[in-house]
Short mmCIF file of C-alpha atoms in Angstrom, two decimals:
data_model
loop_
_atom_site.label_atom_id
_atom_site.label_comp_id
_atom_site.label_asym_id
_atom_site.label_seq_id
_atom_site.Cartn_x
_atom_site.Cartn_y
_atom_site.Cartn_z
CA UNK A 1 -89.77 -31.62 212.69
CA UNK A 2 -87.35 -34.56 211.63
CA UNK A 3 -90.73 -35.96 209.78
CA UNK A 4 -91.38 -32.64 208.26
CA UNK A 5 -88.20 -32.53 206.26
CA UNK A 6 -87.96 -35.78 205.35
CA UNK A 7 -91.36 -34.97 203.59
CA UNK A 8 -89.48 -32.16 201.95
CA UNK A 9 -86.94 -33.78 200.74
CA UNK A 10 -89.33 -36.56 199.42
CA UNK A 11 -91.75 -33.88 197.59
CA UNK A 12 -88.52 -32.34 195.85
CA UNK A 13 -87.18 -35.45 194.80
CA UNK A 14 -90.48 -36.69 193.31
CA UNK A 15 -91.12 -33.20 191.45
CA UNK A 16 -87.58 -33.19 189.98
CA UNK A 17 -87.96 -36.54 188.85
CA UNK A 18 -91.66 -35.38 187.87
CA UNK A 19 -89.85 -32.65 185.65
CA UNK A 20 -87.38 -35.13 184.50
CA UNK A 21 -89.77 -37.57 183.24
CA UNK A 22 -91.50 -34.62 181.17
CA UNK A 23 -89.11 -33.16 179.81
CA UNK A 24 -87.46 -36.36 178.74
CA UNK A 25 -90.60 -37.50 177.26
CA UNK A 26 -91.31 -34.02 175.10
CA UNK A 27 -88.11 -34.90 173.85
CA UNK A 28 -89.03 -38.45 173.14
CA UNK A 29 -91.52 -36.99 170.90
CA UNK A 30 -94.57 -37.98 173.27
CA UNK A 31 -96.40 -34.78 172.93
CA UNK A 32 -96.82 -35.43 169.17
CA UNK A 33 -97.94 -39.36 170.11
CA UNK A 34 -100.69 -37.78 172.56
CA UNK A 35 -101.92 -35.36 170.54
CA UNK A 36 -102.34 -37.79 167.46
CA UNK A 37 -104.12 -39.97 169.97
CA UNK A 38 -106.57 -37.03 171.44
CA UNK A 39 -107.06 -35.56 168.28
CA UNK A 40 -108.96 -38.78 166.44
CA UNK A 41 -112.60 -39.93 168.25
CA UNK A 42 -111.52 -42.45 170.69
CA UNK A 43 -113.86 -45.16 169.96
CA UNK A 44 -113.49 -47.21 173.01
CA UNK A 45 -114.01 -44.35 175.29
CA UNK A 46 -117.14 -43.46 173.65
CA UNK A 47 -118.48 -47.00 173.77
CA UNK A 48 -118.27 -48.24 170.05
CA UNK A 49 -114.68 -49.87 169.75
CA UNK B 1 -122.61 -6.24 197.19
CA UNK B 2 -123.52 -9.95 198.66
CA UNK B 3 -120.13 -11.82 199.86
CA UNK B 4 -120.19 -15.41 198.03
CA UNK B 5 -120.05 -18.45 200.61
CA UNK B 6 -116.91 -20.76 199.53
CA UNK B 7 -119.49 -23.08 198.02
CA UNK B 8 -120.72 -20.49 195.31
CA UNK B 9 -117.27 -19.43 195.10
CA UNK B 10 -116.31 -23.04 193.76
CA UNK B 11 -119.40 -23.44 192.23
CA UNK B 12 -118.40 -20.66 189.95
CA UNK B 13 -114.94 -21.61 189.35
CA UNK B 14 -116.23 -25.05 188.67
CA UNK B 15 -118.25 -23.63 185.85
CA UNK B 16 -115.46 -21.30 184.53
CA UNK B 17 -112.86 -24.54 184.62
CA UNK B 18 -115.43 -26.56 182.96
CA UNK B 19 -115.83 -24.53 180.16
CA UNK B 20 -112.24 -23.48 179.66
CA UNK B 21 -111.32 -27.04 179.35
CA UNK B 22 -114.49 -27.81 176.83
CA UNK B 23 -114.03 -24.77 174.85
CA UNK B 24 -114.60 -26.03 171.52
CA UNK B 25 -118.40 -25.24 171.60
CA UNK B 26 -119.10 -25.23 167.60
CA UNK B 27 -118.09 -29.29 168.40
CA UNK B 28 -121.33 -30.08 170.26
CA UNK B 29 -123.40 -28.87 167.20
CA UNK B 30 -121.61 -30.06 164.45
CA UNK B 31 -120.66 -33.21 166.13
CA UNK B 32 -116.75 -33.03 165.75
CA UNK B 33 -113.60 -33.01 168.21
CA UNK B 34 -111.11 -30.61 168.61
CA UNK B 35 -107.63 -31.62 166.79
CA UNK B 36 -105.77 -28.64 167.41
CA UNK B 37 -102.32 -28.40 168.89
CA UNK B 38 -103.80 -28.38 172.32
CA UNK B 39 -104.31 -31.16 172.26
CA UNK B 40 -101.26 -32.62 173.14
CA UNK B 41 -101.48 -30.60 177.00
CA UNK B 42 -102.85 -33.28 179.53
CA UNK B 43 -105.43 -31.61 181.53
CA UNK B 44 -104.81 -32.34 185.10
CA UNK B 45 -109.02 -33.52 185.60
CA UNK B 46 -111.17 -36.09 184.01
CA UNK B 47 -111.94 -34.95 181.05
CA UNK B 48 -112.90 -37.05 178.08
CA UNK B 49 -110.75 -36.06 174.88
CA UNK B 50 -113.74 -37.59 172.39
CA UNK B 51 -115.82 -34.62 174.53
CA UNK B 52 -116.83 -32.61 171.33
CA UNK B 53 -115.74 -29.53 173.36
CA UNK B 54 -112.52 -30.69 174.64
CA UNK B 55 -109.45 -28.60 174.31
CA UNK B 56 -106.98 -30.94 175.98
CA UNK B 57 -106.10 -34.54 176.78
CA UNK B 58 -106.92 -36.71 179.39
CA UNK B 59 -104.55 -38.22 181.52
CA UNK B 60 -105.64 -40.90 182.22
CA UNK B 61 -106.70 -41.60 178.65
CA UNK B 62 -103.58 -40.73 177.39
CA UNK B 63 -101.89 -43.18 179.80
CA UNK B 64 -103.89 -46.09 178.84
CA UNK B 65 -103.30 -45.43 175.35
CA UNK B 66 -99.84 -45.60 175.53
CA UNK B 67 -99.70 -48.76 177.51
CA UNK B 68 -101.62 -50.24 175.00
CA UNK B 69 -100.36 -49.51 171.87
CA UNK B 70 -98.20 -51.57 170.11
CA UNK B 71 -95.12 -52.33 172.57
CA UNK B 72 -96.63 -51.10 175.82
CA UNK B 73 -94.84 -47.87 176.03
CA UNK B 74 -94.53 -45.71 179.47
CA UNK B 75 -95.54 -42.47 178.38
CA UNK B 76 -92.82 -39.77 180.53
CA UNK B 77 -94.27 -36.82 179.32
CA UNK B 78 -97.81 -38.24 180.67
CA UNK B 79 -96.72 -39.70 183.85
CA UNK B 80 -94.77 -36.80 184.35
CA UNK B 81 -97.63 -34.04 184.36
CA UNK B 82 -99.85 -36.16 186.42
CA UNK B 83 -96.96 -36.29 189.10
CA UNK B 84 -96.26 -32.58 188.68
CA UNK B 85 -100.21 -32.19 189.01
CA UNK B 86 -100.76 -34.47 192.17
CA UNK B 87 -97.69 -32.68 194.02
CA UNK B 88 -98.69 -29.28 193.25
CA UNK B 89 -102.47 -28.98 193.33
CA UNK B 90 -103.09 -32.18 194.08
CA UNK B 91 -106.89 -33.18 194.87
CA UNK B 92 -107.59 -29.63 194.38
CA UNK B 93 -108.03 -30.13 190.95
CA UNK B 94 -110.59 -32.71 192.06
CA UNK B 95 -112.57 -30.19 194.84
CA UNK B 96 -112.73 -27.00 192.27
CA UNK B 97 -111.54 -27.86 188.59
CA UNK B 98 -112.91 -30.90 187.52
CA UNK B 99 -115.85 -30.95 185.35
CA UNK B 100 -116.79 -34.33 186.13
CA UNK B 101 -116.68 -33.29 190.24
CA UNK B 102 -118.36 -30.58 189.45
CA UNK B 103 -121.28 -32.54 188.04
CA UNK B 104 -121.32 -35.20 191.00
CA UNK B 105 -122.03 -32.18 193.32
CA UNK B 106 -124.85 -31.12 190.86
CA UNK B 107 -126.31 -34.54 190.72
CA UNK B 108 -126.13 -34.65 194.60
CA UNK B 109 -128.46 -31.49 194.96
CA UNK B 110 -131.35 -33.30 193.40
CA UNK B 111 -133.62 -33.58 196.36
CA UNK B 112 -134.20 -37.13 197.26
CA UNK B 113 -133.13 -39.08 200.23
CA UNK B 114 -129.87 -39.70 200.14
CA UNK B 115 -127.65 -42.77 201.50
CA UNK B 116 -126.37 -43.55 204.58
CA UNK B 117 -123.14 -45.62 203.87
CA UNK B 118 -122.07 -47.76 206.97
CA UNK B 119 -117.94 -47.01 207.19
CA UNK B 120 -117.41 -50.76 207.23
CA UNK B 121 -118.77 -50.48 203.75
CA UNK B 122 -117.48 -46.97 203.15
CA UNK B 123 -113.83 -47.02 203.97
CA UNK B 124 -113.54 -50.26 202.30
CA UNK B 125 -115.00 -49.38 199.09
CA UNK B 126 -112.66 -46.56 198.80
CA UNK B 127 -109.80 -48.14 198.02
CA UNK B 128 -111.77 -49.87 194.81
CA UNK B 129 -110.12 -46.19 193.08
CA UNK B 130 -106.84 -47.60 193.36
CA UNK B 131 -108.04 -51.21 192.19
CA UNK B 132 -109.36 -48.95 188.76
CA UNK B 133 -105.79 -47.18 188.88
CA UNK B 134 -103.64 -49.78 189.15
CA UNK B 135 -105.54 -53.24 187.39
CA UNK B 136 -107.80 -51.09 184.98
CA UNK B 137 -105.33 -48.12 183.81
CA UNK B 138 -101.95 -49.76 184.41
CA UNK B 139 -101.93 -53.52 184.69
CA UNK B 140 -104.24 -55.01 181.75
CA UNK B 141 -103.71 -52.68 179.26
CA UNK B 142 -99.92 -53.84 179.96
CA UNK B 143 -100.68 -57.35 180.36
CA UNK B 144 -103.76 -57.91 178.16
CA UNK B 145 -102.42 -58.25 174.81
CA UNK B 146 -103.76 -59.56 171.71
CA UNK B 147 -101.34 -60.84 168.47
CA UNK B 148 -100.01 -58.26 167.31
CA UNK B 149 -99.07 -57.21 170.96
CA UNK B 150 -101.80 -54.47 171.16
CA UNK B 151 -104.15 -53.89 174.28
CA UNK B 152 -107.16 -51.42 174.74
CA UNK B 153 -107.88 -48.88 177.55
CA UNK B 154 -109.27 -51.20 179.42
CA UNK B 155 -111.08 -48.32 181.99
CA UNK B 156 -111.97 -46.19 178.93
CA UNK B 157 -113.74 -48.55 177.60
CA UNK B 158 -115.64 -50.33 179.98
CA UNK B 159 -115.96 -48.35 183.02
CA UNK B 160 -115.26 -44.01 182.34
CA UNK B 161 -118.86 -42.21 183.02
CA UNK B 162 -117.07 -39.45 181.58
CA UNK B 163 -116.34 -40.76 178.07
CA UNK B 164 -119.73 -41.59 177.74
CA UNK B 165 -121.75 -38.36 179.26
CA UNK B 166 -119.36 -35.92 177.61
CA UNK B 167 -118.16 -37.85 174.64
CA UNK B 168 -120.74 -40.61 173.25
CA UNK B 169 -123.47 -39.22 174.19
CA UNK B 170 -123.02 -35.42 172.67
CA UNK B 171 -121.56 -37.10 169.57
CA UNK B 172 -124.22 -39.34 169.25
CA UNK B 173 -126.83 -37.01 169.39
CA UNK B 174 -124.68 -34.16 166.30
CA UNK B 175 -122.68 -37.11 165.04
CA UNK B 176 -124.80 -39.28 161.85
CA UNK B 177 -121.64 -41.49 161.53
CA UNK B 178 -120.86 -41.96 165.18
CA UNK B 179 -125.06 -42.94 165.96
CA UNK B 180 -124.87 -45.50 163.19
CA UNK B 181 -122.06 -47.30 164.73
CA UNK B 182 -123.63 -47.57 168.37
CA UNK B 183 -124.41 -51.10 169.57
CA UNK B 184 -124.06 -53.18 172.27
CA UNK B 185 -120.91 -51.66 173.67
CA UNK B 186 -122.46 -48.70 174.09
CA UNK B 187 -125.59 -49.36 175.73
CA UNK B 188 -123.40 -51.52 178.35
CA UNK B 189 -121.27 -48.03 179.08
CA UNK B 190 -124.45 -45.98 179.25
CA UNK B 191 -125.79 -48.43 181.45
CA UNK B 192 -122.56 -48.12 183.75
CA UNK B 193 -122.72 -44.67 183.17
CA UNK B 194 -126.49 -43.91 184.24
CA UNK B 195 -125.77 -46.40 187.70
CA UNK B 196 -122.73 -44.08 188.67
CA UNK B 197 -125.40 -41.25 187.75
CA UNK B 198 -127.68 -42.49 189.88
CA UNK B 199 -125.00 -43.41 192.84
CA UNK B 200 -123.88 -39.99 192.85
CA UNK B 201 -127.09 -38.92 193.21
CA UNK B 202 -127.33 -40.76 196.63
CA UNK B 203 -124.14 -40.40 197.47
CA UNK B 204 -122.00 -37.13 197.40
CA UNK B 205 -119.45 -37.79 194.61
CA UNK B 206 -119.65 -41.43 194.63
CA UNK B 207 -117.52 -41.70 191.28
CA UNK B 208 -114.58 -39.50 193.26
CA UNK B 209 -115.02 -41.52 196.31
CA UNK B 210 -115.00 -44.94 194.81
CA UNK B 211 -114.29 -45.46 191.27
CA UNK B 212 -111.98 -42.62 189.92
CA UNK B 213 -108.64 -44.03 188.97
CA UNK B 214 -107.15 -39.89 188.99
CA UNK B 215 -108.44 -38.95 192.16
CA UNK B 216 -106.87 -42.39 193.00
CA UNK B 217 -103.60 -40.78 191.47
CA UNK B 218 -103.87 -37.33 193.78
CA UNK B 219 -104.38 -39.41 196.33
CA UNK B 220 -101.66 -41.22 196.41
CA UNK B 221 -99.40 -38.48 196.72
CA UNK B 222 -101.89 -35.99 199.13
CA UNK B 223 -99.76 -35.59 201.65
CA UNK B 224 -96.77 -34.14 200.12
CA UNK B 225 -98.58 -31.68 197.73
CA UNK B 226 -97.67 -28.31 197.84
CA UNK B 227 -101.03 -27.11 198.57
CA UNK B 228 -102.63 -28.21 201.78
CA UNK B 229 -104.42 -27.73 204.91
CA UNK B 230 -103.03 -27.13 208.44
CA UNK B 231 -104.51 -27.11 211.43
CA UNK B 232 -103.74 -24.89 214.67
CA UNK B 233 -103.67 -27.16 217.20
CA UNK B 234 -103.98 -24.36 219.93
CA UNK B 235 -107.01 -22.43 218.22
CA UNK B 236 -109.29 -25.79 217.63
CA UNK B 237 -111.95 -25.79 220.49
CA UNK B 238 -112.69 -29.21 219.37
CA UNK B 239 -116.34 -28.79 218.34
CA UNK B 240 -116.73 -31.23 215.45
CA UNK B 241 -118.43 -29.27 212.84
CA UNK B 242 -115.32 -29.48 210.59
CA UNK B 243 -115.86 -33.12 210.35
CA UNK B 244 -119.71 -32.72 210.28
CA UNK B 245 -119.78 -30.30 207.30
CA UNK B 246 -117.25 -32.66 205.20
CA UNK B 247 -119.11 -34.60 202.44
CA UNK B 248 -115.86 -36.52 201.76
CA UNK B 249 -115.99 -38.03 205.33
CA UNK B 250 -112.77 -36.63 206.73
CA UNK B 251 -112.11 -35.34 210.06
CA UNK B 252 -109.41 -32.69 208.98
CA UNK B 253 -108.41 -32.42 212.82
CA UNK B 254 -107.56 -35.82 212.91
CA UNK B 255 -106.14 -35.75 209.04
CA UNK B 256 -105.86 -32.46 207.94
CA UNK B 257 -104.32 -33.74 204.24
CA UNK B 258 -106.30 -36.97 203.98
CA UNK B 259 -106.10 -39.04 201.10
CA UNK B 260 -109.82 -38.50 200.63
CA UNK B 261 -109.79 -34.54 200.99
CA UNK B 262 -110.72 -32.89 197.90
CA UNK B 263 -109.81 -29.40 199.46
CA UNK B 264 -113.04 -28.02 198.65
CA UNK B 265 -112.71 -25.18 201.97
CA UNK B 266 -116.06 -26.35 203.52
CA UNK B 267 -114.43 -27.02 206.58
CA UNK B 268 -112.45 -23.58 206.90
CA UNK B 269 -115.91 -21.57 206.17
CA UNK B 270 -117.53 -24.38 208.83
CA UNK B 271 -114.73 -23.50 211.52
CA UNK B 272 -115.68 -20.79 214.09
CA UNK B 273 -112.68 -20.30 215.56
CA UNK B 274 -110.77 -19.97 211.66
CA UNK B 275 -108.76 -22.64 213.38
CA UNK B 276 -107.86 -23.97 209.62
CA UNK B 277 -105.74 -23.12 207.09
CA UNK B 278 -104.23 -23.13 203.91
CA UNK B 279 -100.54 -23.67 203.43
CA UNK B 280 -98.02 -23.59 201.09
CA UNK B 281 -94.07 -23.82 200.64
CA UNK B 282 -94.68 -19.31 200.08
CA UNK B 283 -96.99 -18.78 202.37
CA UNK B 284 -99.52 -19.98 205.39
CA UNK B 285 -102.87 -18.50 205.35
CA UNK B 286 -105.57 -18.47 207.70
CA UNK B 287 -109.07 -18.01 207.60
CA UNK B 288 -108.58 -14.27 208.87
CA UNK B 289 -111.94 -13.55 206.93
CA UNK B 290 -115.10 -15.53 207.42
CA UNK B 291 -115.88 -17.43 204.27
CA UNK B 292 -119.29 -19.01 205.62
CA UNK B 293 -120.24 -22.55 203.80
CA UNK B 294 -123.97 -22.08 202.66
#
């Protein structure tokens, strides 16, 4: 039981801090950086670069 | 009307993830990517974002690209939806959504004999996934640098199956530009590419098991997702054929939310006595129906 909730309290830590760290990086303007990254070929991924 | 077994069932939302994810069909034939907005939404699978089809990013890509660019950044936003993903879903994205799963399992059905892995070799070799997570994803790209303090995706670019199946290859074959500019680079990633091929052909989703630095991820955090398996101790009759019927080598009696589950249900359709579960935070279902495995 003691076990269970201490997983509880573990999983809602780590998804608040897992909404944090979104959220914080939308507003760091990562969404932009990704999507100017996944919107050119990667070349290394496709085995030229 | 014929009731589908919890393989078809997956099988089918497999498909229906698969092509939701590659949606940008018209890429395939004239051999471009997708650079629409969506592409900034990290798609919680494997899934290539040079794939001509691709709507979305891939994590792990997207990771790697941000450790290596100039100043080795920690992309938030990234990290972020991959922990959001693992403590949700978790490794369910791996058992139903992922394309690249989805193709292991396909692969696997070819009928040849397949290999008997030894668990001294087995259990071993599955913890290579987290070498690929955290030296091939994390630590080079970070470390690696060259003089104007810039790395490369180090498991893009030498090791992904995925980038090459669903990204060089289809743009190879639609893309003039991209075919003139294949070399040696890419025949060593098709060559990786075609032995993982052939592994997962002997072995049941030998990429997942061994190599995959997401799955790797999921794992990591498997037993505090939202979404898991439970066991009722009192029900279980102790017969085995949960453990016999997994593919992943897991005895869900013994470990119910392994590390190496990919929640795929064949061991609540395998259970006669719908001893197994699904729970979550809302609710705790049992197997009240009989969803057979094929």
């Amino acid at each position: 039981m003691r076990k269970e909730t201490g997983f509880r309290l573990l999983r809602t830590a780590l998804l608040t801090a897992a909404a944090a760290l979104t959220v914080f990086g939308l507003m760091n303007g990562e969404f932009q950086k990704v999507l100017q990254k996944a919107a050119a070929i990667c070349l290394e991924c496709i085995g030229i670069g | 009307m014929k009731k589908l077994s919890i393989s078809m069932k997956r099988r089918l939302v497999q498909f229906l993830s698969a092509l939701a994810i590659n949606l940008n069909l018209p890429g395939f034939i004239n051999g471009n990517i997708y650079t629409g907005q969506l592409k900034g939404i990290c798609v919680p699978v494997l899934n290539c974002y040079s794939c001509p089809g691709a709507l979305g990013a891939c994590p792990i890509g997207a990771l790697q690209s941000s450790f290596a660019a100039r100043g080795g950044k920690v992309a938030y936003y990234v990290l972020g939806s991959m922990l959001l993903f693992a403590l949700t879903l978790g490794r369910f994205f791996c058992g139903w959504l992922c394309p690249f799963g989805a193709l292991q399992g396909l692969l696997h059905k070819i009928p040849v004999k397949k290999a008997k892995i030894p668990n001294s070799v087995d259990r071993p070799m599955r913890y290579l996934k987290y070498v690929m997570l955290f030296v091939m994803v994390i630590a080079l790209p970070l470390l690696v640098r060259n003089g104007v303090d810039m790395s490369q995706p180090f498991f893009c670019k030498w090791i992904c199956p995925a980038g090459t199946l669903e990204g060089g290859v289809p743009l190879a074959i639609a893309n003039g530009a991209v075919r003139s500019a294949l070399g040696g680079q890419f025949i060593l990633k098709l060559s990786i590419a075609l032995l993982i091929v052939t592994a997962c052909v002997l072995i049941y989703r030998a990429f997942c098991k061994y190599l995959c630095p997401l799955g790797a991820f999921y794992a990591l955090f498997a037993k505090l997702s939202l979404y898991r398996f439970k066991v009722d101790a009192h029900a279980c009759i102790g017969c085995g054929k949960c453990a016999a019927v997994c593919k992943m080598g897991v005895d869900p009696v013994k470990t119910p939310n392994s590390a190496e589950c990919i929640r795929c249900g064949d061991c609540i359709g395998a259970c006669p006595v719908n001893a197994i579960g699904r729970e979550t935070p809302f609710c705790s279902r049992k197997n009240t129906k009989k969803e057979n495995v094929e």
